[in-house]
mmCIF file of C-alpha atoms and ligand atoms in Angstrom:
data_model
loop_
_atom_site.group_PDB
_atom_site.id
_atom_site.type_symbol
_atom_site.label_atom_id
_atom_site.label_comp_id
_atom_site.label_asym_id
_atom_site.label_seq_id
_atom_site.Cartn_x
_atom_site.Cartn_y
_atom_site.Cartn_z
ATOM 1 C CA MET A 1 -19.225 -1.339 20.624
ATOM 2 C CA SER A 2 -15.627 -0.123 20.329
ATOM 3 C CA TYR A 3 -12.783 -1.717 18.418
ATOM 4 C CA HIS A 4 -9.343 -1.802 20.008
ATOM 5 C CA VAL A 5 -6.834 -0.915 17.323
ATOM 6 C CA THR A 6 -3.062 -0.514 17.586
ATOM 7 C CA LEU A 7 -1.811 2.756 16.098
ATOM 8 C CA ILE A 8 1.849 3.102 15.116
ATOM 9 C CA PRO A 9 2.348 6.740 13.996
ATOM 10 C CA GLY A 10 5.830 5.974 12.606
ATOM 11 C CA ASP A 11 8.575 8.345 11.464
ATOM 12 C CA GLY A 12 8.919 11.407 9.256
ATOM 13 C CA ILE A 13 5.476 12.372 7.928
ATOM 14 C CA GLY A 14 3.986 9.335 9.726
ATOM 15 C CA PRO A 15 2.617 11.170 12.803
ATOM 16 C CA GLU A 16 0.953 13.813 10.584
ATOM 17 C CA VAL A 17 -0.772 11.349 8.246
ATOM 18 C CA ALA A 18 -1.707 9.060 11.168
ATOM 19 C CA GLN A 19 -3.353 12.028 12.920
ATOM 20 C CA ALA A 20 -5.185 12.810 9.660
ATOM 21 C CA ALA A 21 -6.552 9.254 9.584
ATOM 22 C CA ARG A 22 -7.702 9.573 13.203
ATOM 23 C CA VAL A 23 -9.631 12.745 12.371
ATOM 24 C CA VAL A 24 -11.402 10.927 9.505
ATOM 25 C CA ALA A 25 -12.021 7.801 11.619
ATOM 26 C CA GLU A 26 -13.702 9.989 14.241
ATOM 27 C CA ALA A 27 -16.031 11.413 11.567
ATOM 28 C CA THR A 28 -17.292 7.930 10.632
ATOM 29 C CA GLY A 29 -18.824 7.456 14.086
ATOM 30 C CA VAL A 30 -17.269 3.972 14.333
ATOM 31 C CA GLY A 31 -16.058 3.493 17.914
ATOM 32 C CA ILE A 32 -12.295 2.948 17.865
ATOM 33 C CA GLU A 33 -10.033 2.955 20.894
ATOM 34 C CA TRP A 34 -6.534 3.567 19.641
ATOM 35 C CA GLU A 35 -3.648 1.985 21.465
ATOM 36 C CA VAL A 36 -0.716 4.168 20.407
ATOM 37 C CA VAL A 37 2.722 2.512 20.372
ATOM 38 C CA ASP A 38 6.003 3.689 18.912
ATOM 39 C CA ALA A 39 8.278 1.840 16.509
ATOM 40 C CA GLY A 40 11.216 3.167 14.469
ATOM 41 C CA GLU A 41 13.283 6.234 15.309
ATOM 42 C CA ARG A 42 11.002 7.410 18.132
ATOM 43 C CA ALA A 43 11.182 3.978 19.759
ATOM 44 C CA ILE A 44 14.980 3.937 19.518
ATOM 45 C CA LYS A 45 15.116 7.245 21.402
ATOM 46 C CA ALA A 46 12.563 6.249 24.043
ATOM 47 C CA ARG A 47 13.158 2.505 24.414
ATOM 48 C CA GLY A 48 16.516 1.763 22.792
ATOM 49 C CA SER A 49 14.993 -0.543 20.173
ATOM 50 C CA PRO A 50 13.257 0.203 16.849
ATOM 51 C CA LEU A 51 10.711 -2.572 17.466
ATOM 52 C CA PRO A 52 10.075 -2.917 21.215
ATOM 53 C CA PRO A 53 8.149 -6.022 22.324
ATOM 54 C CA GLU A 54 5.067 -3.982 23.344
ATOM 55 C CA VAL A 55 4.455 -3.142 19.669
ATOM 56 C CA LEU A 56 4.189 -6.815 18.729
ATOM 57 C CA ASP A 57 2.225 -7.578 21.921
ATOM 58 C CA SER A 58 -0.271 -4.824 21.148
ATOM 59 C CA ILE A 59 -0.898 -6.080 17.586
ATOM 60 C CA ARG A 60 -1.155 -9.688 18.757
ATOM 61 C CA ARG A 61 -3.729 -8.610 21.334
ATOM 62 C CA ASN A 62 -5.815 -6.287 19.139
ATOM 63 C CA LYS A 63 -5.393 -8.257 15.874
ATOM 64 C CA VAL A 64 -5.707 -5.007 13.900
ATOM 65 C CA ALA A 65 -3.274 -2.102 13.488
ATOM 66 C CA LEU A 66 -3.032 1.114 11.512
ATOM 67 C CA LYS A 67 0.522 2.131 10.822
ATOM 68 C CA GLY A 68 2.410 5.140 9.490
ATOM 69 C CA PRO A 69 5.647 4.704 7.536
ATOM 70 C CA ILE A 70 8.873 3.874 9.367
ATOM 71 C CA THR A 71 12.342 5.017 8.308
ATOM 72 C CA THR A 72 14.919 2.331 7.522
ATOM 73 C CA PRO A 73 18.583 3.368 7.304
ATOM 74 C CA ILE A 74 19.903 2.630 3.799
ATOM 75 C CA GLY A 75 22.831 0.252 3.340
ATOM 76 C CA SER A 76 23.663 -0.089 7.064
ATOM 77 C CA GLY A 77 22.130 0.343 10.524
ATOM 78 C CA PHE A 78 19.218 -1.553 12.043
ATOM 79 C CA ARG A 79 17.209 -4.045 10.053
ATOM 80 C CA SER A 80 13.968 -2.799 8.507
ATOM 81 C CA VAL A 81 11.235 -2.578 11.143
ATOM 82 C CA ASN A 82 8.696 -3.161 8.381
ATOM 83 C CA VAL A 83 10.309 -6.405 7.272
ATOM 84 C CA ALA A 84 10.749 -7.533 10.904
ATOM 85 C CA LEU A 85 7.093 -6.790 11.693
ATOM 86 C CA ARG A 86 5.898 -8.847 8.725
ATOM 87 C CA GLN A 87 8.137 -11.762 9.624
ATOM 88 C CA GLU A 88 7.492 -11.698 13.404
ATOM 89 C CA LEU A 89 3.702 -11.607 12.963
ATOM 90 C CA ASP A 90 3.696 -13.755 9.819
ATOM 91 C CA LEU A 91 1.871 -11.042 7.867
ATOM 92 C CA TYR A 92 2.405 -12.884 4.627
ATOM 93 C CA ALA A 93 0.069 -11.109 2.206
ATOM 94 C CA SER A 94 0.730 -7.504 1.239
ATOM 95 C CA VAL A 95 -2.279 -6.137 -0.630
ATOM 96 C CA ARG A 96 -1.902 -2.881 -2.510
ATOM 97 C CA PRO A 97 -4.858 -1.637 -4.528
ATOM 98 C CA ALA A 98 -4.022 0.840 -7.298
ATOM 99 C CA ARG A 99 -7.131 2.709 -8.342
ATOM 100 C CA ALA A 100 -7.054 6.017 -10.178
ATOM 101 C CA ILE A 101 -9.128 8.492 -8.188
ATOM 102 C CA ALA A 102 -11.233 11.084 -9.998
ATOM 103 C CA GLY A 103 -9.419 10.494 -13.250
ATOM 104 C CA GLU A 104 -7.210 13.444 -13.780
ATOM 105 C CA GLY A 105 -4.189 12.497 -11.697
ATOM 106 C CA THR A 106 -2.989 9.894 -14.106
ATOM 107 C CA ARG A 107 -2.550 9.122 -17.753
ATOM 108 C CA TYR A 108 -4.354 5.892 -16.946
ATOM 109 C CA PRO A 109 -7.772 6.778 -15.470
ATOM 110 C CA GLU A 110 -8.992 3.199 -16.010
ATOM 111 C CA THR A 111 -6.381 1.757 -13.631
ATOM 112 C CA ASN A 112 -8.044 -0.448 -11.021
ATOM 113 C CA LEU A 113 -5.828 -3.322 -10.031
ATOM 114 C CA ILE A 114 -4.481 -4.982 -6.902
ATOM 115 C CA VAL A 115 -0.917 -6.122 -6.327
ATOM 116 C CA VAL A 116 -0.743 -9.113 -3.966
ATOM 117 C CA ARG A 117 2.802 -9.585 -2.774
ATOM 118 C CA GLU A 118 4.317 -12.347 -0.644
ATOM 119 C CA ALA A 119 5.754 -10.414 2.323
ATOM 120 C CA THR A 120 7.736 -12.790 4.509
ATOM 121 C CA GLU A 121 10.437 -14.402 2.374
ATOM 122 C CA GLY A 122 12.142 -14.056 -1.023
ATOM 123 C CA LEU A 123 14.994 -11.577 -1.242
ATOM 124 C CA TYR A 124 13.758 -9.871 1.958
ATOM 125 C CA SER A 125 14.439 -12.928 4.122
ATOM 126 C CA GLY A 126 17.392 -11.120 5.687
ATOM 127 C CA VAL A 127 19.802 -13.924 4.747
ATOM 128 C CA GLU A 128 22.765 -12.012 3.384
ATOM 129 C CA HIS A 129 26.459 -11.713 4.048
ATOM 130 C CA TRP A 130 29.768 -10.486 2.760
ATOM 131 C CA VAL A 131 31.646 -13.252 0.987
ATOM 132 C CA ASP A 132 35.138 -11.973 1.788
ATOM 133 C CA ARG A 133 36.841 -9.847 4.418
ATOM 134 C CA GLU A 134 37.493 -7.048 1.948
ATOM 135 C CA HIS A 135 33.773 -6.694 1.287
ATOM 136 C CA SER A 136 34.362 -6.988 -2.440
ATOM 137 C CA ALA A 137 31.644 -9.619 -2.903
ATOM 138 C CA ALA A 138 28.283 -10.212 -1.253
ATOM 139 C CA GLU A 139 25.333 -12.598 -1.361
ATOM 140 C CA THR A 140 21.633 -12.137 -0.587
ATOM 141 C CA VAL A 141 19.735 -15.415 -0.493
ATOM 142 C CA ASN A 142 16.353 -15.585 -2.237
ATOM 143 C CA VAL A 143 14.373 -17.971 -0.052
ATOM 144 C CA ILE A 144 11.211 -19.250 -1.755
ATOM 145 C CA THR A 145 9.186 -22.031 -0.133
ATOM 146 C CA ARG A 146 6.347 -24.077 -1.515
ATOM 147 C CA ARG A 147 4.273 -23.371 1.608
ATOM 148 C CA ALA A 148 4.540 -19.575 1.301
ATOM 149 C CA SER A 149 4.016 -19.707 -2.474
ATOM 150 C CA ASP A 150 0.878 -21.823 -2.081
ATOM 151 C CA ARG A 151 -0.656 -19.574 0.530
ATOM 152 C CA ILE A 152 -0.013 -16.298 -1.318
ATOM 153 C CA VAL A 153 -1.364 -17.715 -4.587
ATOM 154 C CA ARG A 154 -4.427 -19.050 -2.772
ATOM 155 C CA PHE A 155 -4.860 -15.664 -1.060
ATOM 156 C CA ALA A 156 -4.803 -13.879 -4.444
ATOM 157 C CA PHE A 157 -7.386 -16.202 -6.004
ATOM 158 C CA GLU A 158 -9.657 -16.019 -2.933
ATOM 159 C CA LEU A 159 -9.444 -12.214 -3.016
ATOM 160 C CA ALA A 160 -10.286 -12.206 -6.730
ATOM 161 C CA ARG A 161 -13.253 -14.512 -6.110
ATOM 162 C CA ARG A 162 -14.537 -12.415 -3.169
ATOM 163 C CA GLU A 163 -14.244 -9.146 -5.066
ATOM 164 C CA HIS A 164 -15.541 -10.569 -8.366
ATOM 165 C CA ARG A 165 -12.311 -9.796 -10.156
ATOM 166 C CA PRO A 166 -12.075 -11.993 -13.255
ATOM 167 C CA HIS A 167 -8.321 -12.166 -13.863
ATOM 168 C CA VAL A 168 -5.202 -13.115 -11.827
ATOM 169 C CA THR A 169 -1.691 -12.739 -13.272
ATOM 170 C CA ALA A 170 1.355 -14.415 -11.690
ATOM 171 C CA VAL A 171 4.587 -12.463 -12.116
ATOM 172 C CA HIS A 172 7.981 -14.179 -11.858
ATOM 173 C CA LYS A 173 11.301 -14.700 -13.596
ATOM 174 C CA ALA A 174 11.186 -18.479 -13.884
ATOM 175 C CA ASN A 175 13.096 -18.441 -17.180
ATOM 176 C CA ILE A 176 16.230 -17.264 -15.342
ATOM 177 C CA MET A 177 15.570 -18.343 -11.742
ATOM 178 C CA LYS A 178 15.072 -22.015 -12.494
ATOM 179 C CA THR A 179 14.508 -23.072 -8.878
ATOM 180 C CA THR A 180 12.946 -20.169 -6.952
ATOM 181 C CA GLY A 181 11.014 -18.814 -9.932
ATOM 182 C CA ALA A 182 9.893 -22.257 -11.013
ATOM 183 C CA LEU A 183 8.713 -23.126 -7.481
ATOM 184 C CA PHE A 184 6.478 -20.060 -7.356
ATOM 185 C CA GLN A 185 5.295 -20.730 -10.914
ATOM 186 C CA SER A 186 4.358 -24.338 -10.173
ATOM 187 C CA ALA A 187 2.342 -23.284 -7.085
ATOM 188 C CA PHE A 188 0.381 -20.927 -9.343
ATOM 189 C CA ARG A 189 -0.129 -23.510 -12.085
ATOM 190 C CA GLU A 190 -1.356 -26.159 -9.661
ATOM 191 C CA LEU A 191 -3.790 -23.901 -7.772
ATOM 192 C CA ALA A 192 -5.247 -21.963 -10.718
ATOM 193 C CA PRO A 193 -7.532 -24.801 -11.972
ATOM 194 C CA ARG A 194 -9.367 -24.702 -8.614
ATOM 195 C CA TYR A 195 -10.711 -21.289 -9.657
ATOM 196 C CA PRO A 196 -12.170 -22.084 -13.088
ATOM 197 C CA GLU A 197 -14.185 -18.848 -13.260
ATOM 198 C CA ILE A 198 -10.983 -16.764 -13.027
ATOM 199 C CA LEU A 199 -8.662 -16.219 -15.989
ATOM 200 C CA ALA A 200 -5.143 -17.164 -14.829
ATOM 201 C CA ASP A 201 -2.053 -16.156 -16.768
ATOM 202 C CA GLU A 202 1.641 -15.415 -16.222
ATOM 203 C CA ARG A 203 4.081 -12.676 -17.134
ATOM 204 C CA LEU A 204 7.828 -12.395 -16.740
ATOM 205 C CA ILE A 205 8.613 -9.401 -14.513
ATOM 206 C CA ASP A 206 10.348 -7.387 -17.248
ATOM 207 C CA ASN A 207 7.473 -7.852 -19.687
ATOM 208 C CA MET A 208 4.984 -7.084 -16.899
ATOM 209 C CA CYS A 209 6.567 -3.660 -16.282
ATOM 210 C CA MET A 210 6.281 -2.811 -19.961
ATOM 211 C CA GLN A 211 2.690 -4.097 -20.176
ATOM 212 C CA LEU A 212 1.653 -2.118 -17.103
ATOM 213 C CA VAL A 213 2.842 1.222 -18.431
ATOM 214 C CA LYS A 214 1.205 0.525 -21.817
ATOM 215 C CA LYS A 215 -2.171 -0.923 -20.819
ATOM 216 C CA PRO A 216 -2.727 -1.268 -17.062
ATOM 217 C CA GLU A 217 -6.481 -1.575 -17.576
ATOM 218 C CA GLU A 218 -5.890 -5.120 -18.881
ATOM 219 C CA TYR A 219 -4.700 -6.297 -15.455
ATOM 220 C CA ASN A 220 -6.829 -6.996 -12.452
ATOM 221 C CA VAL A 221 -5.013 -8.900 -9.703
ATOM 222 C CA ILE A 222 -1.249 -9.464 -9.793
ATOM 223 C CA VAL A 223 0.383 -12.011 -7.491
ATOM 224 C CA THR A 224 4.130 -12.123 -7.050
ATOM 225 C CA THR A 225 7.122 -12.585 -4.753
ATOM 226 C CA ASN A 226 8.462 -10.068 -2.246
ATOM 227 C CA LEU A 227 10.945 -7.811 -4.082
ATOM 228 C CA MET A 228 9.079 -7.941 -7.394
ATOM 229 C CA GLY A 229 5.864 -7.028 -5.557
ATOM 230 C CA ASP A 230 7.549 -4.142 -3.756
ATOM 231 C CA ILE A 231 8.710 -2.652 -7.039
ATOM 232 C CA LEU A 232 5.489 -3.363 -8.939
ATOM 233 C CA SER A 233 3.316 -1.828 -6.229
ATOM 234 C CA ASP A 234 5.205 1.486 -6.430
ATOM 235 C CA LEU A 235 4.925 1.328 -10.222
ATOM 236 C CA CYS A 236 1.169 0.748 -9.928
ATOM 237 C CA ALA A 237 0.882 3.531 -7.325
ATOM 238 C CA GLY A 238 2.428 5.823 -9.938
ATOM 239 C CA LEU A 239 -0.075 4.668 -12.558
ATOM 240 C CA ALA A 240 -2.925 5.441 -10.182
ATOM 241 C CA GLY A 241 -1.808 8.967 -9.326
ATOM 242 C CA GLY A 242 1.234 8.696 -7.060
ATOM 243 C CA LEU A 243 2.447 7.483 -3.691
ATOM 244 C CA GLY A 244 0.360 10.101 -1.900
ATOM 245 C CA VAL A 245 -2.849 8.232 -2.775
ATOM 246 C CA ALA A 246 -1.717 4.576 -2.566
ATOM 247 C CA PRO A 247 -3.000 2.544 0.413
ATOM 248 C CA GLY A 248 -1.936 -0.897 1.558
ATOM 249 C CA ALA A 249 -2.714 -3.748 3.914
ATOM 250 C CA LEU A 250 -0.837 -6.711 5.347
ATOM 251 C CA PHE A 251 -2.699 -9.865 6.269
ATOM 252 C CA GLY A 252 -1.709 -12.909 8.304
ATOM 253 C CA GLU A 253 -3.955 -15.771 9.355
ATOM 254 C CA THR A 254 -5.362 -13.841 12.329
ATOM 255 C CA MET A 255 -3.883 -10.323 12.214
ATOM 256 C CA ALA A 256 -3.952 -7.401 9.811
ATOM 257 C CA VAL A 257 -1.885 -4.215 9.621
ATOM 258 C CA PHE A 258 -2.930 -1.324 7.392
ATOM 259 C CA GLU A 259 -0.338 1.112 6.068
ATOM 260 C CA PRO A 260 0.286 3.381 3.078
ATOM 261 C CA VAL A 261 2.631 2.257 0.291
ATOM 262 C CA HIS A 262 4.747 5.387 0.748
ATOM 263 C CA GLY A 263 7.678 5.838 3.093
ATOM 264 C CA SER A 264 8.424 8.436 5.761
ATOM 265 C CA ALA A 265 9.320 11.207 3.248
ATOM 266 C CA PRO A 266 11.735 12.816 5.747
ATOM 267 C CA LYS A 267 12.107 16.010 3.713
ATOM 268 C CA TYR A 268 8.450 16.874 4.411
ATOM 269 C CA ALA A 269 8.392 15.794 8.069
ATOM 270 C CA GLY A 270 6.827 18.277 10.478
ATOM 271 C CA GLN A 271 5.671 20.649 7.707
ATOM 272 C CA ASP A 272 1.982 19.653 7.626
ATOM 273 C CA LYS A 273 2.424 19.287 3.888
ATOM 274 C CA ALA A 274 2.248 15.550 3.102
ATOM 275 C CA ASP A 275 -0.724 14.020 1.356
ATOM 276 C CA PRO A 276 -2.856 12.208 3.967
ATOM 277 C CA VAL A 277 -4.896 10.237 1.393
ATOM 278 C CA ALA A 278 -2.804 7.037 1.350
ATOM 279 C CA GLU A 279 -3.102 6.726 5.135
ATOM 280 C CA ILE A 280 -6.819 7.612 5.043
ATOM 281 C CA LEU A 281 -7.466 5.004 2.331
ATOM 282 C CA SER A 282 -5.525 2.498 4.459
ATOM 283 C CA LEU A 283 -8.028 3.357 7.210
ATOM 284 C CA GLU A 284 -10.786 2.685 4.656
ATOM 285 C CA LEU A 285 -9.336 -0.794 4.007
ATOM 286 C CA MET A 286 -9.188 -1.326 7.770
ATOM 287 C CA LEU A 287 -12.860 -0.393 8.195
ATOM 288 C CA ARG A 288 -13.752 -2.907 5.447
ATOM 289 C CA HIS A 289 -11.730 -5.571 7.240
ATOM 290 C CA LEU A 290 -13.657 -4.803 10.452
ATOM 291 C CA GLY A 291 -16.935 -5.247 8.559
ATOM 292 C CA GLU A 292 -17.756 -1.510 8.783
ATOM 293 C CA THR A 293 -18.615 -1.374 5.085
ATOM 294 C CA PRO A 294 -20.908 1.718 5.088
ATOM 295 C CA ALA A 295 -18.255 3.724 6.979
ATOM 296 C CA ALA A 296 -15.561 2.512 4.576
ATOM 297 C CA ASP A 297 -17.724 3.474 1.584
ATOM 298 C CA ARG A 298 -18.221 6.950 3.058
ATOM 299 C CA VAL A 299 -14.491 7.454 3.596
ATOM 300 C CA PHE A 300 -13.689 6.377 0.026
ATOM 301 C CA ARG A 301 -16.395 8.598 -1.387
ATOM 302 C CA ALA A 302 -15.307 11.608 0.730
ATOM 303 C CA VAL A 303 -11.704 11.179 -0.493
ATOM 304 C CA TRP A 304 -12.848 10.886 -4.097
ATOM 305 C CA GLU A 305 -15.060 13.990 -3.912
ATOM 306 C CA THR A 306 -12.350 16.048 -2.190
ATOM 307 C CA ILE A 307 -9.830 15.155 -4.903
ATOM 308 C CA ALA A 308 -12.360 15.715 -7.690
ATOM 309 C CA GLU A 309 -13.359 19.136 -6.311
ATOM 310 C CA LYS A 310 -9.724 20.267 -5.997
ATOM 311 C CA LYS A 311 -10.556 22.955 -3.442
ATOM 312 C CA VAL A 312 -8.655 21.533 -0.461
ATOM 313 C CA VAL A 313 -5.869 19.246 -1.699
ATOM 314 C CA THR A 314 -2.202 18.864 -0.748
ATOM 315 C CA TYR A 315 0.648 19.982 -2.979
ATOM 316 C CA ASP A 316 1.074 16.697 -4.844
ATOM 317 C CA LEU A 317 -2.573 16.778 -5.985
ATOM 318 C CA ALA A 318 -2.628 20.539 -6.585
ATOM 319 C CA LEU A 319 0.265 20.840 -8.996
ATOM 320 C CA PRO A 320 1.092 19.852 -12.579
ATOM 321 C CA GLY A 321 1.902 16.185 -12.660
ATOM 322 C CA TYR A 322 -1.380 15.400 -10.963
ATOM 323 C CA THR A 323 -3.665 18.070 -12.340
ATOM 324 C CA LEU A 324 -3.926 19.949 -15.623
ATOM 325 C CA THR A 325 -5.241 23.001 -13.805
ATOM 326 C CA PRO A 326 -3.084 23.783 -10.773
ATOM 327 C CA VAL A 327 -4.709 25.112 -7.601
ATOM 328 C CA PRO A 328 -3.166 26.550 -4.422
ATOM 329 C CA PRO A 329 -2.036 23.620 -2.233
ATOM 330 C CA SER A 330 -3.569 23.044 1.194
ATOM 331 C CA SER A 331 -2.013 21.489 4.266
ATOM 332 C CA CYS A 332 -2.221 17.845 5.307
ATOM 333 C CA SER A 333 -4.431 18.712 8.285
ATOM 334 C CA ALA A 334 -6.749 20.947 6.217
ATOM 335 C CA MET A 335 -7.294 18.191 3.647
ATOM 336 C CA ALA A 336 -7.995 15.677 6.425
ATOM 337 C CA ARG A 337 -10.545 18.056 7.979
ATOM 338 C CA GLU A 338 -12.217 18.521 4.589
ATOM 339 C CA ILE A 339 -12.472 14.757 4.031
ATOM 340 C CA ALA A 340 -13.799 14.314 7.577
ATOM 341 C CA ARG A 341 -16.376 17.079 7.018
ATOM 342 C CA LYS A 342 -17.646 15.270 3.921
ATOM 343 C CA VAL A 343 -17.814 11.786 5.487
ATOM 344 C CA PRO A 344 -21.301 12.170 7.038
ATOM 345 C CA LEU A 345 -22.601 14.256 4.105
ATOM 346 C CA VAL A 346 -21.758 12.165 1.024
ATOM 347 C CA ASP A 347 -24.490 10.578 -1.073
ATOM 348 C CA LEU A 348 -23.433 6.984 -1.670
ATOM 349 C CA SER A 349 -26.101 6.421 -4.318
ATOM 350 C CA ALA A 350 -24.877 9.202 -6.659
ATOM 351 C CA PRO A 351 -22.357 8.396 -9.437
ATOM 352 C CA LEU A 352 -18.736 9.213 -8.564
ATOM 353 C CA PRO A 353 -17.880 12.660 -9.965
ATOM 354 C CA SER A 354 -14.934 13.154 -12.322
ATOM 355 C CA ALA A 355 -12.308 15.776 -11.650
ATOM 356 C CA SER A 356 -13.209 19.389 -12.380
ATOM 357 C CA LYS A 357 -11.547 19.924 -15.738
ATOM 358 C CA GLY A 358 -10.729 23.620 -15.840
ATOM 359 C CA ARG A 359 -9.719 25.102 -19.165
ATOM 360 C CA GLY A 360 -7.726 22.132 -20.387
ATOM 361 C CA GLU A 361 -4.768 24.374 -21.232
ATOM 362 C CA PRO A 362 -1.216 23.392 -20.368
ATOM 363 C CA ALA A 363 -0.596 24.335 -16.737
ATOM 364 C CA SER A 364 1.799 27.145 -15.865
ATOM 365 C CA ILE A 365 4.276 25.989 -13.231
ATOM 366 C CA ASP A 366 5.014 28.163 -10.223
ATOM 367 C CA PRO A 367 8.787 27.712 -9.757
ATOM 368 C CA ASN A 368 8.395 28.132 -5.968
ATOM 369 C CA LEU A 369 6.293 25.004 -5.680
ATOM 370 C CA GLU A 370 8.055 21.678 -5.641
ATOM 371 C CA THR A 371 6.539 18.518 -7.043
ATOM 372 C CA SER A 372 7.956 15.390 -5.432
HETATM 373 P P1 NAD B 1 9.068 7.840 0.268
HETATM 374 O O1 NAD B 1 7.817 7.112 -0.085
HETATM 375 O O2 NAD B 1 9.180 8.297 1.679
HETATM 376 O O3 NAD B 1 9.219 9.111 -0.700
HETATM 377 C C1 NAD B 1 9.285 8.992 -2.117
HETATM 378 C C2 NAD B 1 8.794 10.300 -2.734
HETATM 379 O O4 NAD B 1 7.397 10.438 -2.575
HETATM 380 C C3 NAD B 1 9.418 11.512 -2.063
HETATM 381 O O5 NAD B 1 9.597 12.535 -3.008
HETATM 382 C C4 NAD B 1 8.368 11.910 -1.060
HETATM 383 O O6 NAD B 1 8.453 13.236 -0.662
HETATM 384 C C5 NAD B 1 7.080 11.592 -1.795
HETATM 385 N N1 NAD B 1 6.001 11.215 -0.890
HETATM 386 C C6 NAD B 1 5.907 10.064 -0.205
HETATM 387 N N2 NAD B 1 4.789 10.072 0.537
HETATM 388 C C7 NAD B 1 4.173 11.232 0.297
HETATM 389 C C8 NAD B 1 2.970 11.822 0.772
HETATM 390 N N3 NAD B 1 2.158 11.201 1.647
HETATM 391 N N4 NAD B 1 2.634 13.050 0.323
HETATM 392 C C9 NAD B 1 3.400 13.680 -0.551
HETATM 393 N N5 NAD B 1 4.556 13.203 -1.048
HETATM 394 C C10 NAD B 1 4.936 11.977 -0.624
HETATM 395 O O7 NAD B 1 10.268 6.885 -0.136
HETATM 396 P P2 NAD B 1 11.814 6.980 0.190
HETATM 397 O O8 NAD B 1 12.277 8.402 0.155
HETATM 398 O O9 NAD B 1 12.447 5.985 -0.686
HETATM 399 O O10 NAD B 1 11.933 6.432 1.676
HETATM 400 C C11 NAD B 1 12.018 7.249 2.850
HETATM 401 C C12 NAD B 1 12.077 6.333 4.062
HETATM 402 O O11 NAD B 1 10.843 5.626 4.191
HETATM 403 C C13 NAD B 1 13.188 5.264 3.990
HETATM 404 O O12 NAD B 1 13.770 5.173 5.259
HETATM 405 C C14 NAD B 1 12.434 3.988 3.638
HETATM 406 O O13 NAD B 1 13.079 2.842 4.125
HETATM 407 C C15 NAD B 1 11.127 4.229 4.372
HETATM 408 N N6 NAD B 1 9.983 3.461 3.807
HETATM 409 C C16 NAD B 1 9.110 2.945 4.710
HETATM 410 C C17 NAD B 1 7.997 2.261 4.276
HETATM 411 C C18 NAD B 1 7.042 1.710 5.297
HETATM 412 O O14 NAD B 1 7.115 2.084 6.468
HETATM 413 N N7 NAD B 1 6.138 0.814 4.933
HETATM 414 C C19 NAD B 1 7.753 2.116 2.891
HETATM 415 C C20 NAD B 1 8.651 2.693 1.991
HETATM 416 C C21 NAD B 1 9.773 3.371 2.460
#
């Protein structure tokens, strides 16, 4: 049996990391027929629109998509394709797991949490305007509805229950935002008692940021609104080793789109240099969603072992900042090939290895190598 999956390579480093994920998918032996469609800058050139209708049609038909990052012009230009995609397809739940891989890439090796972010409304609703002709004042409307708050809170608790995660934290700013914040807060307070086995608590967003950088291991599942979730998921990606290793997924009632947390990193586009892990772990989440659990387990394990071994890793994992003992960086495609090579070979019953530790001395930094 083959799955039909929409593939959106995206912009910047997107095509390189998407190709890396395809190489790893092939190694799992799971039959996938990719339907490749363009969105973003490539689609503007070819079709005159950053989100042509065939992209939405393809996802609606296949129900599952793997996506690379898409560039959004800052401050002007077309509306974010990512935001439009989420709103058009009602992909309301953005799920971003932050798990430290192989220990060494982070000061917080115990990090293992999931940020669940409402992805269709809030400050990303697209309701904004200049207040005056001189453009000296502007408003962005923060739309929060009870319906969307209920369903994202329910999604977070159901996820926690399914994955046996004992703790869900709601993050808001209800002390200042007395309507929007309070609406989200009351949805959480009313639904939490339906999940008596799960510890439910709340944090204000500012306190949450401080708590996360001090003791992330105390948090398990975080549920929050759109902008706060966007910021917190990058923060958590940093705790878990960086954007290069942070996967993500977007879920609606019937469709799911899998994509890395990172953006299109234009400065590395076309250099075969970007870290493919975030896209490959997004593929892993996709395989889980399809019910291909053994294949997903193999992909995760192959990624973990490749990072732990530190023989074939991209620059961000090879240099100080991620590792205490720097190694020569490999290319995006070489790392993908190494992960793919390991996929059929890994032993799922063995304990996960920790990173090779080296001498434990402070790393010397090669000034010619750039950390991002
Ligand atoms: P970015 O994630 O592209 O880059 C931030 C930093 O992380 C940069 O230093 C970059 O080089 C590095 N980085 C990111 N991914 C990496 C990888 N796989 N390997 C190694 N290093 C990596 O964020 P940005 O610069 O703020 O945004 C660039 C563009 O991407 C913008 O147009 C933004 O709108 C878009 N973006 C898209 C998505 C998406 O498609 N879901 C998400 C975030 C940003």
